[in-house]
Each structure stands twice: as C-alpha cells, then as structure tokens.
Amino acid sequence: MESPCDYSKLTLPNDRSYVEVAAAYVGEVARKLGFDDEDREDIELAVKEAVSNVVEHAYEPGETATFDVTCERVPLGMQVSVRDMGLPFDPDRIPQCTPQPSTDEKPGSGCGILAMSRVMDEVHFRNLGLEGKEAVLVKYFRNSNLVDHFEACDLGLYPPHETSQPASAEPVELTIRDMIPSEALEVSRCVYRTYGYSHTYEDIYFPERLVRLNASGRLHSAVAVTAKDELAGHCALMKSDPRARVAEIGLGAVKPQFRSQGILNRLTEYLMAAARSEGLTGLFGRAVTNHPYSQKTGHRFGMNDCAMALGLVPQTASFRGITERLSQRETLVFHFKYLVEPPRPVLFPPPHHAEMIGRLYEGLGAVPELRSPAGEGPSLLGGKAVVESAVYGSMGYARIDVKRYGEDVAAEVRAALSQFRLKRIEIIHLYLDLSDALTGVMAKQFEFMGFFFAGILPGILPGDALILQYLNNVPIEYGKIRTASEPAEALLAYIRSVDPNRI
C-alpha cells in the first residue's frame, strides 16, 4: 500500500469545467514534490489533454459519472493516472496525428496524445478490464537531490550495526543483477541511510545521475533483490572515463534486515566477473582503517595494499557499520588487483622511493622495470605544463594531476596548492605518471613544497600513478590507524618516516 506522503487521489465529475481543477490539483502536487515552473506547466498541459479525452470520449452524451486523478511519487519522479469506468479504448487503433496548417482549425485525431508524449517522459494507456481503463503520465525530476524526493517522508539513518550481531536464521533468496533505472532512487536512499551525507562519491545522492552514469558506462551498478523485487543491497564499478581500463569497486550498502548474508561478497563476485567480461585490466578499492573488516574483505578477493591516504575522509563521516565516532579524519587504504597477467611496464620512480615502490609492485604480483631518471630535471623540461585539479568540497579534499611536464610545472603545482590552502582544503593529493622519466626527477621538488609519499595506483593515469599527499594543518595520530596486513603495516611505517609534519 502506498505511503500517504507518496500517493493522493481526487475524484471529479465528467464535466468539462473540471479540466482546470484537475490540472490545478496535479500542478500543486508537482510543486510540493519539487518540480520547477517549466516542468509543472508541462505536467498540467498533459493532464488537461488526458482529462479532456475522458470527459469528451469516455461516456455517452448526457451520462453522469466520475473519474479519478491520482498522483504518486515514483523512483526518479512523479506519476499521474487518469482512471475512468467509461467506454473501452484501444490505444493501438489511434490514427497518426495530422496537425492542421491553420491554428483556427481543430487538430486531427491523436494530436492530444502526441502533445502529452512531447511534454512527459512516459505516456501509457492501460485497459483494466472490469476496473475500467487509465492513462498513465510520468515526469522525471531534473537533477534533484535524494532529499528532494523525500522531503515529506521519513528518510532517517539506519541504526548502527553491531559487528557481533548473529547471522539471520532464515537466509533470504536473492538475485544479483544489474540495476534497472527505476531502482536508482532506492539505491540512493539505501546509501544515504547507511552513510548519511558522508559518502565520498557525491553522485550517489542524485538518482538521475546514477541512471545517466550507468547509461554512459562510467558506472556499473549491481543490486541484490529479493523474490518480491525489494532491493537488499548495492555495489558498483566506477570509472573516471568510460574508456578507462581500470575501475574502482565500491558504493557498497546493505539494508540492516539483510546483513550477515554475504550480500557484499556476492555483489563483489558479480562485479569482478563483469569487469573481466568488459576487458578491464584491474580493479582497486578503498578501505577504512578504524576497523579491519573492509580491508580483510578486499584481501579475500585477492586485492593487495598499494597506497595509504591519510585523513582522506572527514571526521564528520558516518560509518553505520561501526559504533564509535571517528576521533580524527579517517585514513583509507587503497588496494588493487590485476584482472589480467600483470604487465612489465618501464617506470621511473624517484630514487629515494624506488625500493618501497618495488615492494608494493611485488605485493601486486607485478615485476616492472624500474629505471633511474636521467638528467638534472630542468634541462629536460620544455614547453608549457598541463596541470589539472579537482575539488571535492564535501570531503575537504582536492586532487592535482600533472598531465604534462613543462618549464612552469613547479609553479603551476605550487599555485594550485596555495589556492587550496587558502580555501582551507585539508587533504591535497598530487598524481604523477610513473611512466614519465620526469616524475623520477621532479618528485623531490614537489616534496620540498610539503607533499610526501602515499603509494602507487596502477593504470589510473595513462601510466601508473605515484600518489603524493599533503596535509593542510591536519593532525594525524598514527597509533589510531588500524591495518589488516603486514604490507599495509610496513607502508604505514614508511609513510610515517617521510611525513614532514612529524620530522
């Protein structure tokens, strides 16, 4: 049964004077749900056409009857139904619309339906047998936030999940498959109720964006659903570009009543198989360090630690799978898995980090050729640098990518760093391409600015990335960072040894 805040109904007589009443009612509901003036005008126009069809054609002349107009919030938008008990109707036998050249002449048959189709996202006609028939009109929101869909409804967070909670005695039969567009809103809601507004992937809170990102190939969402099509959990592959050969696996969320049934494991297996079928060369994930469970999950699927981002997640983040509040900004471990035979790339690490970088690649099962950079640096630089940056405001995080080295590369990076410091961005990362010989030469200059080693991430740039990190007045207590593997422990110790904030 529909929730009262999702569904309403108005019963009207089959009198043409009530056409405007029906449109006004639907328009006000659309306003309440958050549609703007332009969309409301479209919805009202379509409703006028649908109601006019009922009043003029559904009943015998002089017959007194009523019809219902219902409004319902649906995933991604609003659905309006105009239902009557009048004469049967076969939409397949409607003639093609033949608009008249003169506006003084009445449009040809079928033009009302064409008008509805032009202003609504979906238009359907249903014969309901003994229950009559209905016209169904659907309008989608345009780039609305999750809360816009539920401003009048309950959207509380799930209660914290105690790790000691026993597994469900009654396993639920679940199907793992790709998400369909109508499920995007429930995915957003599930993630919101799990993490609040603290998830680092901001698009997860915009159902329309999830639909578009899946259609574009930048996102591949998988869901676990029950036999009654109730969404139980979600996980996804995320790519910076549809053509990228490496993807991040994440956005995992499971409803409390379905936890302890291995849903995230099954979703991960499904997505790994999908990644292989898409021809991806590798996957990476990010695991929290205030508890070891998510790290161990990655290790279980053959992912190995390769970087550690200190304080990447704000202290205000809500992790509903743990009971304690964060005592500092949360550090994430990056782990990676090759889906194909590890390549043997030629890399140019900074000499003072070459040994650690070699150990990280060994942990990933790869044996790259590590070369010493030639020259003194400035003599190799020429032309103008290409430096791109992005800010993730809700995280207090920014990322700088050196796309091309040039004579002004140090000045460009310094300028970006200064801008982010003034804006009080707390965590700043610098991504450098290890396949470029100048990375091995220039890293030391960036470290003079306050950047320091974080690790590596294969395939995320045209080549593999060397990640340097910068803490903008962010205190980190290393003793509070919990690791779940010896390589992660060794990496943390190494990062601590080169952290200029401690030296």
Coordinates of C-alpha atoms in Angstrom, one line a residue:
M1 CA 0.0 0.0 0.0
E2 CA 1.3 3.5 -0.9
S3 CA 2.5 5.8 1.9
P4 CA 0.3 8.8 2.4
C5 CA 3.1 11.1 1.5
D6 CA 3.6 9.3 -1.8
Y7 CA 0.1 9.0 -3.0
S8 CA -3.1 11.1 -3.3
K9 CA -6.4 10.9 -5.3
L10 CA -9.0 13.3 -6.5
T11 CA -12.4 12.2 -7.8
L12 CA -14.2 14.5 -10.2
P13 CA -17.4 14.5 -12.3
N14 CA -17.2 14.1 -16.0
D15 CA -17.8 17.8 -16.6
R16 CA -15.5 19.8 -18.8
S17 CA -15.4 22.6 -16.3
Y18 CA -13.3 20.3 -14.1
V19 CA -10.5 20.0 -16.5
E20 CA -8.8 23.1 -15.0
V21 CA -9.5 21.8 -11.5
A22 CA -7.7 18.5 -12.3
A23 CA -4.7 20.4 -13.8
A24 CA -4.5 22.7 -10.7
Y25 CA -4.6 19.8 -8.3
V26 CA -1.8 17.9 -10.2
G27 CA 0.2 21.2 -10.5
E28 CA 0.2 21.8 -6.8
V29 CA 1.2 18.2 -6.0
A30 CA 4.1 18.6 -8.6
R31 CA 5.1 21.8 -6.8
K32 CA 5.1 20.0 -3.4
L33 CA 7.4 17.3 -4.9
G34 CA 9.9 19.9 -6.1
F35 CA 9.2 20.3 -9.8
D36 CA 10.1 23.8 -11.2
D37 CA 7.6 26.1 -13.0
E38 CA 8.5 24.8 -16.5
D39 CA 8.0 21.2 -15.6
R40 CA 4.8 21.9 -13.8
E41 CA 3.4 23.6 -16.9
D42 CA 4.3 20.5 -18.9
I43 CA 2.6 18.3 -16.4
E44 CA -0.6 20.4 -16.3
L45 CA -0.8 20.5 -20.1
A46 CA -0.6 16.7 -20.3
V47 CA -3.2 16.3 -17.6
K48 CA -5.6 18.7 -19.4
E49 CA -5.3 16.6 -22.5
A50 CA -5.8 13.3 -20.6
V51 CA -8.8 14.6 -18.7
S52 CA -10.3 16.2 -21.8
N53 CA -10.2 12.8 -23.5
V54 CA -12.1 11.2 -20.7
V55 CA -14.8 13.9 -20.5
E56 CA -15.3 14.1 -24.3
H57 CA -14.9 10.4 -25.3
A58 CA -15.3 8.0 -22.3
Y59 CA -19.0 8.4 -21.7
E60 CA -22.3 8.5 -23.7
P61 CA -23.7 12.0 -24.2
G62 CA -25.6 13.1 -21.1
E63 CA -24.2 10.3 -19.0
T64 CA -23.3 11.3 -15.4
A65 CA -20.2 9.6 -14.0
T66 CA -17.0 10.3 -12.2
F67 CA -13.3 9.6 -12.8
D68 CA -10.2 9.6 -10.6
V69 CA -6.9 11.5 -10.9
T70 CA -4.1 10.1 -8.8
C71 CA -0.6 11.5 -8.1
E72 CA 2.2 9.2 -6.9
R73 CA 5.8 9.8 -6.2
V74 CA 7.8 7.1 -8.1
P75 CA 11.5 6.5 -8.5
L76 CA 13.0 9.5 -10.3
G77 CA 9.8 11.5 -10.5
M78 CA 6.0 11.7 -10.4
Q79 CA 3.3 9.5 -11.9
V80 CA -0.2 10.8 -12.7
S81 CA -3.0 8.4 -13.6
V82 CA -6.4 9.4 -15.0
R83 CA -8.7 6.4 -14.5
D84 CA -12.4 6.1 -15.6
M85 CA -15.0 3.4 -16.0
G86 CA -16.2 4.6 -19.4
L87 CA -16.1 3.1 -22.8
P88 CA -13.3 0.7 -23.7
F89 CA -10.4 2.2 -25.5
D90 CA -7.7 0.7 -27.8
P91 CA -4.7 2.9 -28.0
D92 CA -3.2 0.8 -30.8
R93 CA -6.0 2.0 -33.1
I94 CA -5.4 5.7 -32.6
P95 CA -4.7 7.3 -36.0
Q96 CA -1.5 9.2 -36.6
C97 CA -1.7 12.9 -35.6
T98 CA -2.2 15.2 -38.6
P99 CA -1.8 18.7 -37.3
Q100 CA -3.7 21.4 -39.4
P101 CA -1.7 24.1 -41.0
S102 CA -4.1 26.8 -39.7
T103 CA -4.4 27.3 -35.9
D104 CA -8.0 28.1 -36.4
E105 CA -8.8 24.5 -37.3
K106 CA -9.1 21.8 -34.8
P107 CA -6.1 19.4 -34.7
G108 CA -6.5 16.0 -36.2
S109 CA -7.3 12.8 -34.2
G110 CA -4.4 11.6 -32.0
C111 CA -2.8 15.0 -31.6
G112 CA -3.6 15.2 -27.9
I113 CA -1.7 12.0 -27.3
L114 CA 1.2 13.4 -29.3
A115 CA 1.2 16.6 -27.2
M116 CA 1.3 14.5 -24.0
S117 CA 4.2 12.5 -25.3
R118 CA 6.2 15.6 -26.1
V119 CA 6.0 17.1 -22.6
M120 CA 6.1 13.9 -20.5
D121 CA 8.8 11.4 -20.2
E122 CA 6.4 8.4 -20.4
V123 CA 2.8 8.1 -21.6
H124 CA 1.0 4.8 -21.3
F125 CA -2.6 3.6 -21.7
R126 CA -3.9 0.6 -19.9
N127 CA -7.1 -1.4 -20.2
L128 CA -8.1 -2.7 -16.8
G129 CA -11.0 -5.0 -17.7
L130 CA -13.8 -4.7 -15.1
E131 CA -11.9 -1.9 -13.4
G132 CA -12.0 0.4 -16.5
K133 CA -9.0 2.0 -18.1
E134 CA -6.4 4.6 -17.3
A135 CA -3.9 7.0 -18.9
V136 CA -0.5 7.0 -17.1
L137 CA 1.7 10.0 -17.3
V138 CA 5.3 10.1 -15.9
K139 CA 7.6 13.1 -15.4
Y140 CA 11.1 12.7 -14.1
F141 CA 12.9 15.2 -11.9
R142 CA 15.8 17.0 -13.4
N143 CA 19.0 16.5 -11.4
S144 CA 17.3 16.6 -8.0
N145 CA 19.0 15.6 -4.8
L146 CA 17.8 12.5 -2.9
V147 CA 16.1 14.5 -0.1
D148 CA 14.1 16.4 -2.8
H149 CA 12.3 13.1 -3.4
F150 CA 11.6 12.5 0.3
E151 CA 11.2 15.9 1.9
A152 CA 7.8 15.0 3.2
C153 CA 8.7 11.4 4.1
D154 CA 10.8 9.6 6.5
L155 CA 14.5 9.4 5.5
G156 CA 16.2 8.5 8.7
L157 CA 19.6 6.7 9.0
Y158 CA 19.7 3.0 9.7
P159 CA 20.6 2.2 13.2
P160 CA 24.3 1.3 13.8
H161 CA 25.1 -2.3 13.1
E162 CA 26.8 -4.2 15.9
T163 CA 29.5 -6.5 14.4
S164 CA 28.5 -9.1 17.0
Q165 CA 25.0 -9.3 15.6
P166 CA 24.2 -13.0 14.8
A167 CA 23.6 -14.1 11.2
S168 CA 20.0 -14.3 10.2
A169 CA 18.5 -17.8 10.9
E170 CA 16.4 -17.6 7.7
P171 CA 18.5 -16.9 4.6
V172 CA 16.6 -14.9 2.1
E173 CA 16.6 -15.9 -1.6
L174 CA 18.3 -13.2 -3.5
T175 CA 19.1 -12.4 -7.1
I176 CA 22.2 -10.5 -8.1
R177 CA 21.9 -8.5 -11.3
D178 CA 22.5 -5.1 -12.9
M179 CA 20.4 -2.2 -11.5
I180 CA 17.5 -1.0 -13.6
P181 CA 16.7 2.7 -13.8
S182 CA 13.6 2.5 -11.6
E183 CA 15.8 1.3 -8.7
A184 CA 18.1 4.3 -8.6
L185 CA 16.1 6.1 -6.1
E186 CA 16.1 3.2 -3.7
V187 CA 19.8 2.8 -4.1
S188 CA 20.4 6.4 -3.2
R189 CA 18.1 6.1 -0.2
C190 CA 19.9 2.9 1.0
V191 CA 23.3 4.6 0.7
Y192 CA 22.0 7.7 2.5
R193 CA 20.5 5.7 5.3
T194 CA 23.8 3.8 5.7
Y195 CA 26.3 6.7 5.5
G196 CA 24.3 9.9 5.8
Y197 CA 25.7 12.6 3.5
S198 CA 29.3 11.5 4.2
H199 CA 29.9 9.2 1.3
T200 CA 32.8 10.4 -0.9
Y201 CA 31.0 9.6 -4.2
E202 CA 28.6 12.6 -4.3
D203 CA 26.7 11.4 -7.3
I204 CA 25.2 8.5 -5.3
Y205 CA 22.8 11.0 -3.7
F206 CA 21.3 12.0 -7.1
P207 CA 19.2 9.2 -8.6
E208 CA 19.1 10.8 -12.0
R209 CA 22.9 11.0 -12.1
L210 CA 23.1 7.3 -11.2
V211 CA 20.9 6.5 -14.2
R212 CA 22.9 8.6 -16.6
L213 CA 26.3 7.4 -15.3
N214 CA 25.2 3.8 -15.8
A215 CA 24.0 4.6 -19.3
S216 CA 27.3 6.3 -20.1
G217 CA 29.5 3.4 -18.9
R218 CA 31.1 5.4 -16.1
L219 CA 29.2 3.4 -13.5
H220 CA 28.1 -0.2 -13.4
S221 CA 25.7 -0.7 -10.6
A222 CA 24.8 -4.2 -9.3
V223 CA 22.0 -4.9 -6.9
A224 CA 20.7 -7.7 -4.7
V225 CA 17.0 -8.1 -4.9
T226 CA 14.5 -10.4 -3.1
A227 CA 11.9 -12.6 -4.8
K228 CA 9.5 -9.6 -4.3
D229 CA 11.9 -7.3 -6.0
E230 CA 12.8 -5.5 -2.8
L231 CA 16.3 -4.0 -3.0
A232 CA 18.6 -5.5 -0.4
G233 CA 22.0 -4.1 -1.3
H234 CA 24.1 -2.3 -3.9
C235 CA 27.7 -2.2 -5.1
A236 CA 29.3 -0.7 -8.3
L237 CA 32.2 -0.3 -10.6
M238 CA 33.3 3.3 -11.0
K239 CA 35.4 4.7 -13.9
S240 CA 36.8 8.2 -14.4
D241 CA 36.1 7.7 -18.1
P242 CA 34.0 5.1 -20.0
R243 CA 37.2 4.1 -21.9
A244 CA 39.2 3.5 -18.7
R245 CA 40.7 0.1 -18.3
V246 CA 40.8 0.2 -14.5
A247 CA 37.8 0.7 -12.3
E248 CA 37.2 1.3 -8.6
I249 CA 34.8 -1.1 -6.9
G250 CA 32.7 0.4 -4.1
L251 CA 29.4 2.1 -3.2
G252 CA 28.5 -0.9 -1.1
A253 CA 25.5 -0.7 1.1
V254 CA 23.2 -3.4 2.5
K255 CA 19.9 -2.9 4.4
P256 CA 20.0 -4.0 8.0
Q257 CA 17.5 -6.8 7.7
F258 CA 19.6 -8.4 5.0
R259 CA 23.0 -8.1 6.7
S260 CA 25.1 -11.2 7.7
Q261 CA 24.1 -13.0 4.5
G262 CA 27.2 -12.4 2.4
I263 CA 25.5 -9.9 0.1
L264 CA 28.5 -7.7 -0.5
N265 CA 30.6 -10.7 -1.2
R266 CA 28.2 -11.9 -3.8
L267 CA 27.9 -8.4 -5.4
T268 CA 31.7 -8.2 -5.5
E269 CA 32.0 -11.6 -7.2
Y270 CA 29.4 -10.5 -9.7
L271 CA 31.1 -7.2 -10.5
M272 CA 34.6 -8.8 -10.8
A273 CA 33.1 -11.2 -13.4
A274 CA 31.5 -8.2 -15.2
A275 CA 34.9 -6.3 -15.1
R276 CA 36.6 -9.3 -16.8
S277 CA 34.0 -9.6 -19.4
E278 CA 34.3 -5.8 -20.1
G279 CA 38.1 -6.4 -20.7
L280 CA 39.2 -4.3 -17.7
T281 CA 42.8 -4.8 -16.7
G282 CA 42.5 -4.1 -13.0
L283 CA 40.3 -3.1 -10.1
F284 CA 41.0 -1.0 -7.0
G285 CA 39.1 -0.3 -3.8
R286 CA 39.4 1.9 -0.7
A287 CA 39.0 0.5 2.8
V288 CA 38.7 2.3 6.1
T289 CA 41.3 1.9 8.9
N290 CA 39.2 2.5 12.0
H291 CA 38.4 -1.2 11.8
P292 CA 40.0 -4.1 9.8
Y293 CA 36.9 -5.7 8.3
S294 CA 36.7 -3.8 5.0
Q295 CA 40.4 -4.3 4.5
K296 CA 40.1 -8.0 5.0
T297 CA 37.2 -8.2 2.6
G298 CA 39.4 -6.8 -0.2
H299 CA 42.2 -9.2 0.7
R300 CA 39.7 -12.1 0.5
F301 CA 39.1 -11.2 -3.2
G302 CA 42.8 -11.0 -4.0
M303 CA 43.3 -7.3 -3.7
N304 CA 46.6 -6.1 -2.2
D305 CA 47.5 -2.8 -0.5
C306 CA 49.3 -0.2 -2.6
A307 CA 48.7 3.2 -1.1
M308 CA 47.5 4.9 2.1
A309 CA 45.7 8.2 2.1
L310 CA 46.0 9.9 5.5
G311 CA 42.9 11.6 6.7
L312 CA 41.1 11.4 3.4
V313 CA 37.6 11.2 4.9
P314 CA 36.2 14.0 7.1
Q315 CA 35.9 13.3 10.8
T316 CA 32.1 14.0 10.5
A317 CA 31.7 10.9 8.3
S318 CA 29.0 8.5 9.3
F319 CA 30.1 4.8 9.2
R320 CA 26.9 3.0 10.1
G321 CA 28.7 -0.4 10.3
I322 CA 30.7 0.7 13.4
T323 CA 29.5 2.1 16.8
E324 CA 32.3 4.6 17.7
R325 CA 32.6 8.1 16.4
L326 CA 35.7 9.0 14.4
S327 CA 38.3 10.5 16.6
Q328 CA 40.2 12.1 13.6
R329 CA 39.9 12.3 9.9
E330 CA 39.7 8.8 8.5
T331 CA 42.6 7.2 6.7
L332 CA 41.9 4.9 3.7
V333 CA 44.0 2.0 2.4
F334 CA 44.0 1.7 -1.4
H335 CA 44.2 -1.9 -2.6
F336 CA 44.5 -3.2 -6.2
K337 CA 44.1 -6.4 -8.2
Y338 CA 45.2 -7.2 -11.7
L339 CA 42.5 -8.9 -13.8
V340 CA 45.0 -9.9 -16.5
E341 CA 48.6 -11.1 -16.4
P342 CA 50.5 -8.3 -14.7
P343 CA 52.4 -6.2 -17.3
R344 CA 56.1 -5.3 -17.1
P345 CA 56.0 -1.5 -17.6
V346 CA 59.0 0.7 -17.6
L347 CA 58.7 3.1 -14.7
F348 CA 60.8 6.0 -13.4
P349 CA 60.3 6.2 -9.6
P350 CA 62.1 8.8 -7.5
P351 CA 65.3 7.1 -6.5
H352 CA 64.7 7.6 -2.7
H353 CA 61.3 5.8 -3.0
A354 CA 62.4 3.1 -5.6
E355 CA 62.8 0.3 -3.0
M356 CA 59.3 0.9 -1.4
I357 CA 57.7 1.2 -4.8
G358 CA 59.3 -2.1 -5.9
R359 CA 58.0 -3.8 -2.8
L360 CA 54.4 -2.5 -3.5
Y361 CA 54.5 -3.9 -7.0
E362 CA 55.8 -7.2 -5.7
G363 CA 52.8 -7.4 -3.5
L364 CA 50.6 -6.9 -6.5
G365 CA 52.3 -9.7 -8.3
A366 CA 54.0 -7.4 -10.9
V367 CA 57.6 -7.0 -11.8
P368 CA 58.0 -3.7 -13.6
E369 CA 61.3 -2.4 -14.9
L370 CA 62.4 0.4 -12.6
R371 CA 64.8 2.8 -14.2
S372 CA 66.7 5.7 -12.8
P373 CA 65.7 9.1 -14.3
A374 CA 68.4 10.7 -16.4
G375 CA 69.5 14.3 -16.4
E376 CA 69.1 17.0 -13.8
G377 CA 65.4 17.8 -14.4
P378 CA 65.2 21.4 -15.6
S379 CA 67.3 20.6 -18.6
L380 CA 64.6 18.0 -19.7
L381 CA 61.7 20.4 -19.2
G382 CA 60.3 22.2 -22.3
G383 CA 57.1 23.9 -23.3
K384 CA 54.1 24.6 -21.0
A385 CA 52.9 22.2 -18.3
V386 CA 49.4 20.8 -18.3
V387 CA 48.2 20.6 -14.7
E388 CA 44.5 19.8 -13.9
S389 CA 42.9 19.8 -10.5
A390 CA 39.5 19.0 -8.9
V391 CA 38.0 19.8 -5.6
Y392 CA 35.6 17.5 -3.6
G393 CA 34.2 20.1 -1.2
S394 CA 32.2 17.9 1.0
M395 CA 35.3 15.9 1.8
G396 CA 37.7 18.8 2.2
Y397 CA 39.8 17.1 -0.4
A398 CA 41.5 18.2 -3.7
R399 CA 43.4 16.3 -6.3
I400 CA 46.1 17.7 -8.7
D401 CA 47.1 15.7 -11.8
V402 CA 50.3 16.6 -13.7
K403 CA 49.2 15.7 -17.3
R404 CA 52.3 17.1 -18.9
Y405 CA 55.6 18.4 -17.5
G406 CA 56.8 21.8 -18.7
E407 CA 59.1 24.6 -17.6
D408 CA 56.4 26.0 -15.4
V409 CA 55.2 22.7 -13.8
A410 CA 56.6 23.5 -10.3
A411 CA 55.0 27.0 -10.4
E412 CA 51.6 25.5 -11.6
V413 CA 51.6 22.9 -8.8
R414 CA 52.6 25.5 -6.2
A415 CA 49.9 27.9 -7.3
A416 CA 47.2 25.1 -7.1
L417 CA 48.5 24.1 -3.7
S418 CA 48.4 27.7 -2.5
Q419 CA 44.8 28.2 -3.7
F420 CA 43.6 25.0 -2.0
R421 CA 45.4 26.0 1.3
L422 CA 43.7 29.4 1.2
K423 CA 40.4 27.7 0.7
R424 CA 41.2 25.5 3.7
I425 CA 41.1 22.3 1.8
E426 CA 42.5 19.9 4.3
I427 CA 43.8 17.0 2.2
I428 CA 45.5 17.5 -1.2
H429 CA 46.8 14.7 -3.4
L430 CA 49.3 15.0 -6.3
Y431 CA 49.1 12.3 -9.0
L432 CA 52.3 11.8 -11.1
D433 CA 52.8 9.4 -14.0
L434 CA 55.5 6.9 -13.2
S435 CA 55.9 6.1 -16.9
D436 CA 57.3 9.6 -17.4
A437 CA 61.0 9.9 -16.7
L438 CA 60.4 13.4 -15.3
T439 CA 58.4 12.0 -12.4
G440 CA 61.5 10.5 -11.0
V441 CA 63.3 13.8 -11.4
M442 CA 60.6 16.3 -10.2
A443 CA 59.1 14.4 -7.2
K444 CA 61.8 15.9 -5.0
Q445 CA 60.7 19.4 -5.9
F446 CA 57.1 18.7 -5.0
E447 CA 58.2 17.2 -1.7
F448 CA 60.0 20.5 -0.9
M449 CA 56.5 22.0 -1.1
G450 CA 55.3 19.7 1.7
F451 CA 54.0 16.7 -0.4
F452 CA 55.1 13.3 0.8
F453 CA 54.7 9.7 -0.3
A454 CA 51.3 7.9 -0.2
G455 CA 51.8 5.0 -2.6
I456 CA 51.0 3.8 -6.1
L457 CA 47.9 3.1 -8.1
P458 CA 48.4 1.2 -11.4
G459 CA 46.5 2.1 -14.6
I460 CA 44.7 5.2 -13.2
L461 CA 46.6 7.6 -15.5
P462 CA 48.0 6.9 -19.0
G463 CA 50.6 5.1 -16.9
D464 CA 50.7 4.0 -13.3
A465 CA 50.3 6.8 -10.7
L466 CA 52.7 7.8 -8.0
I467 CA 50.5 9.4 -5.3
L468 CA 51.9 12.2 -3.1
Q469 CA 49.8 13.7 -0.3
Y470 CA 49.7 17.0 1.6
L471 CA 48.1 17.6 5.0
N472 CA 46.9 21.2 5.4
N473 CA 47.1 21.6 9.2
V474 CA 45.5 18.2 9.8
P475 CA 46.8 16.3 12.8
I476 CA 47.1 12.6 12.3
E477 CA 47.7 10.2 15.2
Y478 CA 49.3 7.2 13.5
G479 CA 48.5 5.0 16.5
K480 CA 44.8 5.2 15.7
I481 CA 45.2 3.8 12.2
R482 CA 44.5 0.0 12.2
T483 CA 45.9 -2.1 9.4
A484 CA 45.0 -5.7 8.5
S485 CA 48.1 -6.9 6.7
E486 CA 51.9 -6.8 7.1
P487 CA 52.3 -4.9 3.8
A488 CA 49.9 -2.2 5.0
E489 CA 51.7 -2.0 8.3
A490 CA 55.0 -1.6 6.5
L491 CA 53.6 1.0 4.2
L492 CA 52.2 3.0 7.1
A493 CA 55.6 2.9 8.9
Y494 CA 57.3 4.1 5.7
I495 CA 54.8 7.0 5.3
R496 CA 55.2 8.0 8.9
S497 CA 59.0 8.1 8.4
V498 CA 58.8 10.5 5.5
D499 CA 55.9 12.6 6.8
P500 CA 57.3 16.2 7.0
N501 CA 54.7 17.1 9.6
R502 CA 56.4 14.7 12.0
I503 CA 60.0 15.4 11.1

